[in-house]
Amino acid sequence: MNDRVTGAIHTPSPTASTDVPWWKRAVAYQIYPRSFQDSNGDGIGDLRGVIDRLDYLKWLGVDVIWLSPIYPSPQTDGGYDVSDYRDIDPLFGSLQDFQELLAAIHERGMRLLMDIVVSHTSDEHPWFLDSKSSVDSPRRDWYWWRTSPTEGTPPNNWESRFSGPVWEFDNSSGQYYLHLFAKTQPDLNWENPQVREAVYDMMRWWLDLGVDGFRMDVINFISKVPELPDGAPVEGTPYGDGRPYYTNGPRLHEFLREMHHEVVADRDDVLLIVGETPQNTTESARKMTDPAAHELDMVFQFEHITIDYGQDKWDPQPLRLSRLKRSLGLWQEALADTGWNSLYWENHDQPRIVSRWGDDGAHREISAKAFGTVLHMHRGTPYVYQGEEIGMTNAELATIEDFTDIQSLNHYTEAVGQLGADPEKTLKSMRLLARDNGRTPMQWSSGTHAGFSDAAPWMAVNANYPLVNVDDQRADPNSVLEHYRELIRLRHRSDLVALGSCRLTHLDHEQLYVIERAYQGEQALTIANLSADPVEMPENLRGPAEPRLVLVLSNYPDSPGSPAKMTTLRPWEALVFMSPHAADEVLAP
């Protein structure tokens, strides 16, 4: 194809290798335990509920289960405020329940990732209580304490990621402590080697229990510029931008290498270590995920899921598909020869993709399949978030009382209560992207409370559960769920999908998403119309009159068998074609 026409991003073709890490061929599934399955009738999901649903996950085909935090916690931030790293919160069960869950996962040939939060703890963690007890405490330096040079003014001007200042004043000592998130989440001081060793010892403890790796929450925030200087003023706010001083800090790579050496080195071939890295750069991600660097296996980057932000998250803008393609294309290119991508649309912090960029009305099923197809046909390890595989939609957040998440509630309090913003306009800006959207209970059936619980759930089930649920979709061969099963099956059966090069084309087209894959002489072509309007098929995608590519997956039941036979793409139509030999591999019974 003519690259001047297609506007392609190139990535080099990988060489054949029999020594490929297992996770490059894997598909992961994230469980938010509070909302997955309740087994004891208290309206809150738990570990025994996860055990009850493992056969479903095995049937779906996933290889890895990522479990959001289940440690003891005050739950001010959904468990991401940990008060004990070596136990299970009674909300979810017991350590014995966890061990039974782990054994059951392994019996089914799957693996478990624990979500660990080591950039900060809860303010109820014994480490912080000790640190706070006295300026002379041996653990005082385990957290970031500062005295302000000006009475009544925080030590710097940074804004918390959950609104307000990053500093909380402690009356007993006359000092402030740093919290990048909620005031109940004080930041650990990784400059202190005792902190690092305590974290590594905890990680080794979980590995000795048999877990298969970690997803590491905001791990690129652990190194900060020690002076904690003021950030550049942010227009329209009383704050400065502190991100340059706590994101990818000066000792980050040193800390990650040390962690790998102390925790992972002798188990590197069987573990998976994933870092959540907001505001990361492709350059830093390459360093983190370069196998020779011994830091992380892959990262979650945030660039593509902030592509529709305006001034900030609470200023949502319409998606420009060209921007999304250029973002994901550049990450594909940057990590093509060194490093590895995590692929995701949704998680516990993100809204539902079908409501965000798709059509959660008349075209819900077909657009959910389209976005699933596009994501899974990139190079990297796909992550499916619970309910994504059935096309679950955003929550119904009519009033502020419908919101439960601290990030949203803090924003509303500051915007309306302190800055005088219009309440309804503020709510309107919050509804699309609020984290609550991804946290409604899993929709298993059309029965009471969607089969999630016999009791009233901790958060309201989405009212559309009679139409959107697992049971109905398992009985429908054309469902969103069956489409996700096929996407997972493609990756398992095809090295072309799992390992092949990835090239995005037609970058300036605002409706078409086109992905070319190649591996050892085989090709795959994904063409998706990510819009509600028909799109004329570009001539340079149709190929020769005699078809050389074979249709292997479509979200319409009657799509043409080759691109040569196509003239128009229907709304949200997504197709995957492969060269004949590669197609035979994936279509075989």
XYZ file of C-alpha atoms in Angstrom:
589
model
C 0.000 0.000 0.000
C 1.063 3.580 -0.598
C 1.999 5.005 2.806
C 1.432 8.564 1.625
C -2.171 7.532 1.080
C -2.633 5.449 4.211
C -0.634 7.602 6.635
C 0.863 4.516 8.220
C 2.811 4.037 11.416
C 5.466 1.356 10.986
C 6.653 -1.166 13.509
C 9.398 -3.673 12.748
C 8.492 -7.308 12.221
C 9.600 -9.477 15.126
C 11.881 -12.415 14.576
C 10.653 -15.919 15.229
C 11.339 -17.170 18.730
C 10.515 -20.266 20.692
C 11.562 -18.534 23.914
C 8.585 -16.204 24.222
C 7.337 -15.239 27.703
C 4.037 -16.951 28.444
C 2.220 -13.671 29.059
C 2.736 -12.494 25.472
C 0.178 -15.072 24.364
C -2.138 -14.518 27.335
C -5.406 -12.663 27.901
C -6.072 -11.219 31.371
C -9.372 -10.542 33.129
C -9.772 -7.956 35.868
C -12.113 -8.612 38.778
C -13.317 -5.799 41.026
C -14.268 -8.144 43.891
C -16.820 -5.889 45.591
C -18.953 -5.978 42.422
C -18.279 -9.424 40.943
C -20.307 -12.000 42.900
C -21.765 -12.049 46.395
C -21.807 -15.506 48.009
C -23.053 -14.754 51.528
C -26.002 -12.430 50.967
C -24.569 -9.195 52.344
C -24.767 -7.341 49.018
C -20.975 -7.179 48.609
C -18.935 -9.383 46.294
C -16.415 -11.675 47.944
C -13.743 -14.312 47.348
C -16.092 -17.268 47.556
C -18.177 -15.541 44.933
C -15.122 -15.437 42.686
C -14.582 -19.160 43.305
C -18.183 -19.797 42.249
C -17.541 -18.056 38.911
C -14.157 -19.556 37.992
C -15.669 -22.084 35.603
C -17.196 -19.172 33.681
C -13.781 -17.522 33.359
C -12.241 -20.796 32.231
C -15.000 -21.158 29.644
C -14.394 -17.594 28.488
C -10.788 -18.574 27.856
C -8.808 -16.107 29.956
C -5.357 -17.044 31.240
C -4.779 -14.522 34.031
C -7.069 -13.114 36.708
C -6.139 -9.691 38.105
C -7.801 -9.172 41.469
C -8.272 -5.572 42.632
C -7.198 -5.025 46.283
C -8.685 -7.382 48.865
C -6.517 -6.373 51.842
C -7.903 -4.947 55.096
C -8.840 -1.347 54.406
C -11.140 1.447 55.600
C -12.389 1.370 51.975
C -12.320 5.130 51.477
C -10.871 4.496 48.007
C -12.253 1.106 47.106
C -9.477 -0.813 48.856
C -6.628 1.224 47.380
C -6.062 2.493 50.926
C -4.429 -0.531 52.540
C -4.219 -0.895 56.324
C -2.616 -4.373 56.369
C -0.661 -5.835 53.475
C -0.686 -9.427 54.777
C -4.308 -10.323 55.321
C -7.745 -10.298 53.669
C -10.450 -7.759 54.465
C -13.365 -9.529 56.225
C -15.630 -7.887 53.611
C -14.199 -10.360 51.109
C -13.514 -13.385 53.301
C -10.471 -14.856 54.976
C -6.922 -15.846 54.145
C -8.170 -19.439 53.954
C -10.755 -18.357 51.356
C -7.956 -16.702 49.410
C -5.818 -19.837 49.494
C -8.766 -21.902 48.273
C -9.330 -19.399 45.477
C -5.683 -19.502 44.452
C -5.681 -23.306 44.398
C -8.903 -23.347 42.351
C -7.432 -20.885 39.841
C -4.312 -23.002 39.432
C -6.359 -26.203 39.104
C -8.039 -24.639 36.071
C -4.722 -23.699 34.471
C -5.097 -19.972 35.121
C -2.872 -17.563 37.069
C -3.513 -14.848 39.638
C -2.196 -11.292 39.778
C -2.466 -9.450 43.086
C -3.021 -5.702 42.967
C -0.504 -4.103 45.322
C -0.551 -0.477 46.386
C 2.890 0.581 47.578
C 3.076 4.253 46.641
C 0.885 4.993 49.664
C -0.923 3.278 52.531
C -4.059 3.973 54.516
C -3.722 6.444 57.369
C -4.879 3.509 59.529
C -1.896 1.341 58.582
C 0.330 0.581 61.616
C 3.298 2.067 59.770
C 1.567 5.436 59.502
C 0.126 5.336 63.009
C 3.657 4.779 64.294
C 5.042 7.494 62.013
C 2.396 9.945 63.201
C 2.820 9.122 66.888
C 5.920 11.286 67.367
C 8.448 13.328 65.439
C 11.003 11.000 67.059
C 9.306 7.802 65.858
C 11.693 5.386 64.086
C 9.131 5.330 61.274
C 8.709 9.110 61.039
C 10.744 9.120 57.836
C 8.673 6.321 56.312
C 6.320 9.036 55.042
C 6.786 12.570 53.696
C 6.517 15.025 56.620
C 7.257 18.715 56.168
C 7.046 21.929 58.177
C 5.671 24.834 56.209
C 7.834 27.977 56.036
C 4.636 30.029 56.255
C 2.132 29.302 59.019
C -1.211 28.099 57.698
C 0.120 27.484 54.200
C 0.972 23.978 52.891
C 4.650 23.205 52.183
C 4.077 23.432 48.415
C 1.294 24.243 45.974
C 0.600 20.815 44.501
C -2.977 19.690 43.916
C -4.164 16.247 45.004
C -5.368 13.916 42.288
C -8.578 13.731 44.308
C -9.007 17.534 44.540
C -7.676 19.934 47.151
C -4.077 20.247 48.359
C -1.706 17.279 48.678
C -0.903 18.222 52.289
C -2.793 17.426 55.488
C -1.896 19.225 58.720
C -1.199 17.180 61.854
C -2.037 19.232 64.942
C -0.038 17.100 67.355
C 3.307 17.639 65.601
C 2.672 20.893 63.764
C 3.755 19.292 60.476
C 2.048 18.308 57.247
C 2.120 14.904 55.544
C 1.981 14.362 51.777
C -0.880 12.525 50.072
C -1.099 12.554 46.279
C -4.576 11.031 46.533
C -7.050 11.243 49.448
C -5.937 12.640 52.798
C -6.457 9.122 54.156
C -3.752 7.839 51.756
C -0.356 9.161 52.945
C 2.528 8.615 50.536
C 5.317 6.240 51.486
C 8.838 7.656 51.360
C 10.737 5.306 49.068
C 13.926 7.274 49.715
C 14.070 5.358 53.000
C 15.636 1.902 52.403
C 13.655 0.481 55.328
C 10.435 1.260 53.480
C 11.669 -0.480 50.377
C 12.759 -3.597 52.254
C 9.401 -3.773 54.071
C 7.627 -3.627 50.700
C 9.889 -6.269 49.165
C 9.413 -8.570 52.145
C 5.653 -8.247 51.788
C 5.841 -9.064 48.085
C 7.951 -12.145 48.773
C 5.358 -13.260 51.339
C 2.577 -13.259 48.727
C 4.764 -15.005 46.171
C 5.566 -17.695 48.722
C 1.817 -18.241 49.080
C 1.734 -18.984 45.346
C 0.501 -15.857 43.570
C 1.754 -15.463 40.007
C 2.628 -11.780 39.933
C 1.526 -8.265 40.679
C -0.264 -5.341 39.132
C 1.458 -2.384 40.819
C -0.732 0.642 41.450
C 0.674 4.031 40.285
C 4.160 2.560 40.576
C 5.788 5.432 38.699
C 4.872 7.792 41.568
C 7.219 6.140 44.091
C 10.206 8.380 43.322
C 9.816 12.094 43.981
C 12.163 15.045 43.656
C 13.199 15.208 47.343
C 12.920 18.991 47.594
C 9.219 18.805 46.615
C 9.308 22.215 44.893
C 6.292 24.273 43.869
C 4.745 23.399 40.530
C 3.941 25.778 37.711
C 0.633 27.600 38.415
C -2.462 25.983 36.922
C -4.740 28.595 35.411
C -8.075 28.995 37.156
C -6.986 27.140 40.300
C -5.024 28.012 43.453
C -2.672 25.118 42.749
C 0.505 24.316 40.894
C 1.234 21.287 38.727
C 3.294 18.944 40.862
C 3.300 16.083 38.358
C 6.813 16.766 37.002
C 8.155 16.279 40.526
C 6.451 13.001 41.421
C 5.942 11.237 38.071
C 8.829 9.076 36.776
C 11.036 10.598 39.460
C 14.846 10.637 39.536
C 15.264 7.237 41.227
C 12.327 5.379 39.690
C 14.339 3.024 37.474
C 16.791 2.390 40.291
C 13.940 1.415 42.631
C 12.323 -0.843 40.015
C 15.609 -2.626 39.317
C 16.198 -3.084 43.026
C 12.675 -4.478 43.468
C 13.229 -6.917 40.626
C 16.533 -8.066 42.110
C 15.129 -8.476 45.623
C 11.776 -10.038 44.740
C 11.512 -11.308 41.197
C 14.940 -12.360 39.906
C 14.853 -16.061 40.768
C 11.224 -16.446 39.580
C 11.311 -14.171 36.532
C 10.296 -16.851 34.027
C 6.988 -17.648 35.742
C 5.868 -14.286 37.132
C 4.140 -11.313 35.545
C 4.905 -7.840 36.911
C 2.701 -5.067 35.507
C 3.051 -1.404 36.380
C 0.268 1.160 36.299
C 2.052 4.295 35.071
C -0.017 7.489 34.676
C 1.571 10.290 32.612
C 4.215 7.865 31.423
C 6.244 8.480 28.279
C 7.129 5.983 25.599
C 10.815 6.532 26.358
C 10.378 5.696 30.034
C 8.080 2.752 29.234
C 10.726 1.282 26.944
C 13.229 1.442 29.783
C 10.791 -0.104 32.251
C 9.804 -3.009 30.001
C 13.131 -3.727 28.320
C 13.902 -7.333 29.411
C 17.567 -6.404 29.771
C 16.683 -3.694 32.319
C 15.007 -6.107 34.768
C 12.278 -3.730 35.907
C 8.708 -4.545 34.716
C 7.192 -6.877 32.115
C 4.614 -4.415 30.808
C 2.933 -1.146 31.724
C -0.513 0.373 31.687
C -0.143 3.755 30.018
C -2.869 6.409 30.169
C -2.400 8.499 27.054
C -5.136 6.886 24.975
C -7.760 6.938 27.722
C -7.265 10.644 28.370
C -7.551 11.498 24.678
C -11.066 12.923 25.148
C -10.206 15.106 28.158
C -10.470 18.845 27.743
C -8.933 21.009 30.444
C -9.121 17.995 32.747
C -11.084 14.778 33.263
C -14.213 16.729 34.181
C -14.246 18.484 30.812
C -15.080 15.602 28.422
C -14.792 16.263 24.698
C -16.018 14.280 21.655
C -13.593 11.606 20.514
C -11.451 12.364 17.494
C -10.570 8.939 16.145
C -7.466 10.256 14.402
C -6.021 11.301 17.776
C -6.759 7.901 19.295
C -5.076 6.084 16.403
C -1.987 8.262 16.511
C -1.678 7.755 20.246
C -2.028 3.975 20.194
C 0.020 3.759 17.014
C 2.941 5.591 18.579
C 2.873 3.300 21.615
C 2.817 0.286 19.315
C 5.772 1.679 17.422
C 7.758 2.682 20.518
C 7.490 -0.735 22.179
C 7.734 -2.816 19.011
C 11.308 -4.020 19.319
C 11.822 -3.473 23.056
C 9.171 -3.750 25.725
C 5.523 -4.747 25.670
C 2.106 -3.061 25.688
C -0.881 -3.708 27.911
C -4.101 -3.332 25.909
C -7.233 -2.038 27.597
C -10.308 0.150 27.225
C -11.863 -0.395 30.643
C -10.938 -1.003 34.271
C -12.185 -0.015 37.734
C -11.093 3.597 37.063
C -12.648 3.944 33.598
C -16.188 4.221 32.216
C -17.692 1.614 29.925
C -16.266 1.847 26.412
C -19.613 1.259 24.690
C -21.047 4.320 26.476
C -17.912 6.414 26.168
C -17.030 6.013 22.486
C -19.535 3.532 21.137
C -23.339 3.503 21.007
C -25.018 2.143 24.142
C -28.446 2.417 22.534
C -29.575 0.796 19.293
C -26.038 -0.274 18.314
C -24.839 -1.409 21.734
C -23.990 -4.991 20.771
C -22.426 -4.242 17.408
C -20.348 -1.307 18.697
C -19.205 -3.275 21.764
C -17.961 -5.988 19.414
C -16.254 -3.395 17.219
C -14.244 -1.891 20.072
C -13.380 -5.358 21.369
C -12.111 -6.349 17.925
C -9.964 -3.264 17.537
C -8.369 -3.605 20.949
C -7.569 -7.310 20.698
C -6.030 -7.024 17.270
C -3.222 -4.761 18.488
C 0.084 -6.203 19.642
C 0.237 -6.578 23.410
C -1.542 -8.369 26.231
C -5.294 -7.637 26.296
C -7.071 -6.988 29.600
C -10.823 -7.580 29.774
C -12.601 -5.822 32.631
C -15.528 -7.631 34.219
C -18.686 -6.969 32.211
C -16.841 -5.580 29.204
C -17.260 -8.985 27.563
C -21.066 -8.604 27.613
C -21.129 -4.925 26.647
C -22.112 -3.513 30.032
C -22.927 0.199 29.900
C -22.334 3.216 32.112
C -24.184 3.593 35.383
C -27.282 5.696 35.930
C -25.880 8.650 37.868
C -28.768 11.087 38.091
C -27.949 12.886 41.350
C -24.875 13.303 43.521
C -26.380 10.670 45.851
C -25.876 8.083 43.083
C -22.097 8.573 43.173
C -20.000 6.545 45.613
C -16.433 7.194 44.473
C -14.241 9.570 46.482
C -12.697 11.163 43.391
C -16.092 12.263 42.084
C -17.463 13.268 45.470
C -14.392 15.386 46.274
C -14.584 17.079 42.878
C -18.260 17.920 43.349
C -17.666 19.261 46.856
C -14.849 21.499 45.683
C -16.508 22.639 42.440
C -19.970 23.314 43.868
C -19.355 23.871 47.553
C -16.157 25.913 47.371
C -15.952 27.392 43.864
C -19.672 28.032 43.327
C -20.114 25.959 40.156
C -23.612 25.144 38.931
C -24.589 21.752 40.451
C -26.349 20.363 37.368
C -23.597 21.433 34.972
C -21.060 19.845 37.303
C -23.023 16.594 37.426
C -23.395 16.575 33.656
C -19.633 16.845 33.242
C -19.105 14.033 35.746
C -21.540 11.428 34.461
C -19.647 10.199 31.402
C -16.201 9.607 32.902
C -16.815 9.003 36.615
C -15.176 5.904 38.042
C -18.529 4.696 39.401
C -19.472 3.765 35.833
C -17.198 0.739 35.913
C -18.146 -0.411 39.403
C -21.796 -1.421 39.163
C -22.415 -5.093 40.019
C -21.729 -7.723 37.389
C -24.830 -8.673 35.406
C -25.045 -12.456 35.479
C -28.723 -13.061 34.784
C -32.139 -11.487 34.407
C -33.032 -12.629 37.924
C -33.084 -10.657 41.162
C -30.267 -8.095 41.368
C -28.869 -9.490 38.096
C -27.795 -12.695 39.852
C -25.107 -10.769 41.707
C -26.639 -11.085 45.176
C -29.762 -12.195 46.981
C -29.634 -8.939 48.964
C -29.710 -5.311 47.900
C -26.238 -4.662 46.427
C -23.832 -2.108 47.857
C -24.275 -0.145 44.610
C -27.334 -0.200 42.383
C -27.342 -2.696 39.527
C -27.703 -1.090 36.120
C -31.403 -1.189 35.195
C -30.680 -2.746 31.794
C -29.595 -6.090 33.309
C -32.688 -7.960 31.991
C -31.352 -7.228 28.481
C -27.602 -7.337 29.197
C -26.463 -10.377 31.156
C -24.205 -13.403 30.931
C -26.874 -16.117 30.958
C -28.743 -14.771 27.956
C -25.562 -14.158 26.005
C -24.193 -17.651 26.652
C -27.288 -18.955 24.884
C -26.823 -16.630 21.892
C -24.095 -17.547 19.346
C -24.139 -13.960 18.026
C -23.743 -12.251 21.389
C -21.031 -9.837 22.529
C -19.850 -12.554 24.912
C -19.366 -15.088 22.129
C -17.501 -12.467 20.122
C -15.060 -11.952 23.004
C -14.588 -15.714 23.244
C -13.632 -15.730 19.579
C -11.187 -12.853 20.062
C -9.488 -14.744 22.888
C -9.452 -17.908 20.790
C -7.775 -16.031 17.922
C -4.927 -14.928 20.173
C -4.421 -18.403 21.594
C -4.401 -20.068 18.203
C -2.396 -17.559 16.203
C 1.191 -16.388 16.665
C 0.320 -13.810 14.030
C -2.120 -12.201 16.490
C -0.046 -12.790 19.619
C 3.401 -11.864 18.326
C 3.140 -10.250 14.892
C 4.163 -6.717 13.995
C 1.479 -4.051 14.192
C 0.988 -1.232 11.700
C -1.843 1.310 11.890
C -2.904 2.925 8.629
C -5.434 5.538 7.434
C -4.532 7.636 10.451
C -6.396 10.751 9.335
C -9.678 8.950 8.654
C -12.191 9.900 11.366
C -14.322 6.755 11.025
C -12.054 3.879 9.973
C -9.640 2.041 12.246
C -7.261 -0.140 10.217
C -4.617 -2.475 11.654
C -2.135 -4.550 9.653
C -0.338 -7.439 11.354
C 2.501 -9.586 9.967
C 4.460 -12.594 11.211
C 6.702 -15.058 9.364
C 5.159 -14.338 5.985
C 1.559 -14.344 7.192
C -0.689 -11.257 7.250
C -3.789 -10.081 9.041
C -5.922 -7.038 8.289
C -8.474 -5.536 10.696
C -10.909 -2.964 9.317
C -13.432 -1.309 11.612
C -15.955 1.446 11.062
C -16.106 3.112 14.482
C -19.090 5.282 13.669
C -22.854 5.068 13.301
C -22.723 5.984 9.599
C -21.868 3.784 6.601
C -18.355 4.319 5.226
C -17.118 3.708 1.714
C -14.364 1.100 1.638
C -11.091 2.746 0.527
C -9.906 1.337 -2.786
C -6.399 0.690 -1.453
C -7.825 -1.692 1.154
C -9.800 -3.801 -1.281
C -6.783 -5.474 -2.830
C -6.778 -7.519 -6.054
C -9.836 -9.029 -7.662
C -8.790 -12.524 -6.582
C -9.056 -12.583 -2.766
C -5.787 -13.229 -0.963
C -7.173 -12.600 2.512
C -9.857 -14.689 4.209
C -12.462 -13.461 6.698
C -11.911 -15.016 10.134
C -14.063 -12.795 12.362
C -16.856 -10.253 11.911
C -19.426 -8.582 14.119
C -22.088 -8.890 11.388
C -23.365 -12.350 10.389
C -23.203 -11.710 6.636
C -19.921 -9.884 5.999
C -18.052 -10.576 2.737
C -15.416 -13.298 2.797
C -12.625 -11.017 1.580
C -11.893 -7.264 1.432
C -11.939 -7.474 -2.364
C -15.696 -7.996 -2.221
C -16.426 -4.989 -0.021
C -17.627 -1.577 -1.153
C -19.199 -0.193 2.034
C -18.703 -0.747 5.734
C -21.930 -0.700 7.719
C -22.254 1.198 11.028
C -19.799 -0.176 13.590
C -18.804 -3.030 11.271
C -15.491 -4.667 12.256
C -13.758 -7.424 10.308
C -10.579 -9.451 10.679
C -9.018 -11.006 7.577
C -5.978 -13.299 7.421
C -3.841 -14.871 4.759
C -5.115 -18.388 3.907
C -2.642 -20.454 5.929
C -3.063 -18.298 9.041
C -6.836 -18.401 8.584
C -6.792 -22.206 8.408
C -5.033 -22.319 11.780
C -7.656 -20.253 13.561
C -10.735 -21.610 11.761
C -9.897 -25.281 12.284
C -12.366 -27.116 14.567
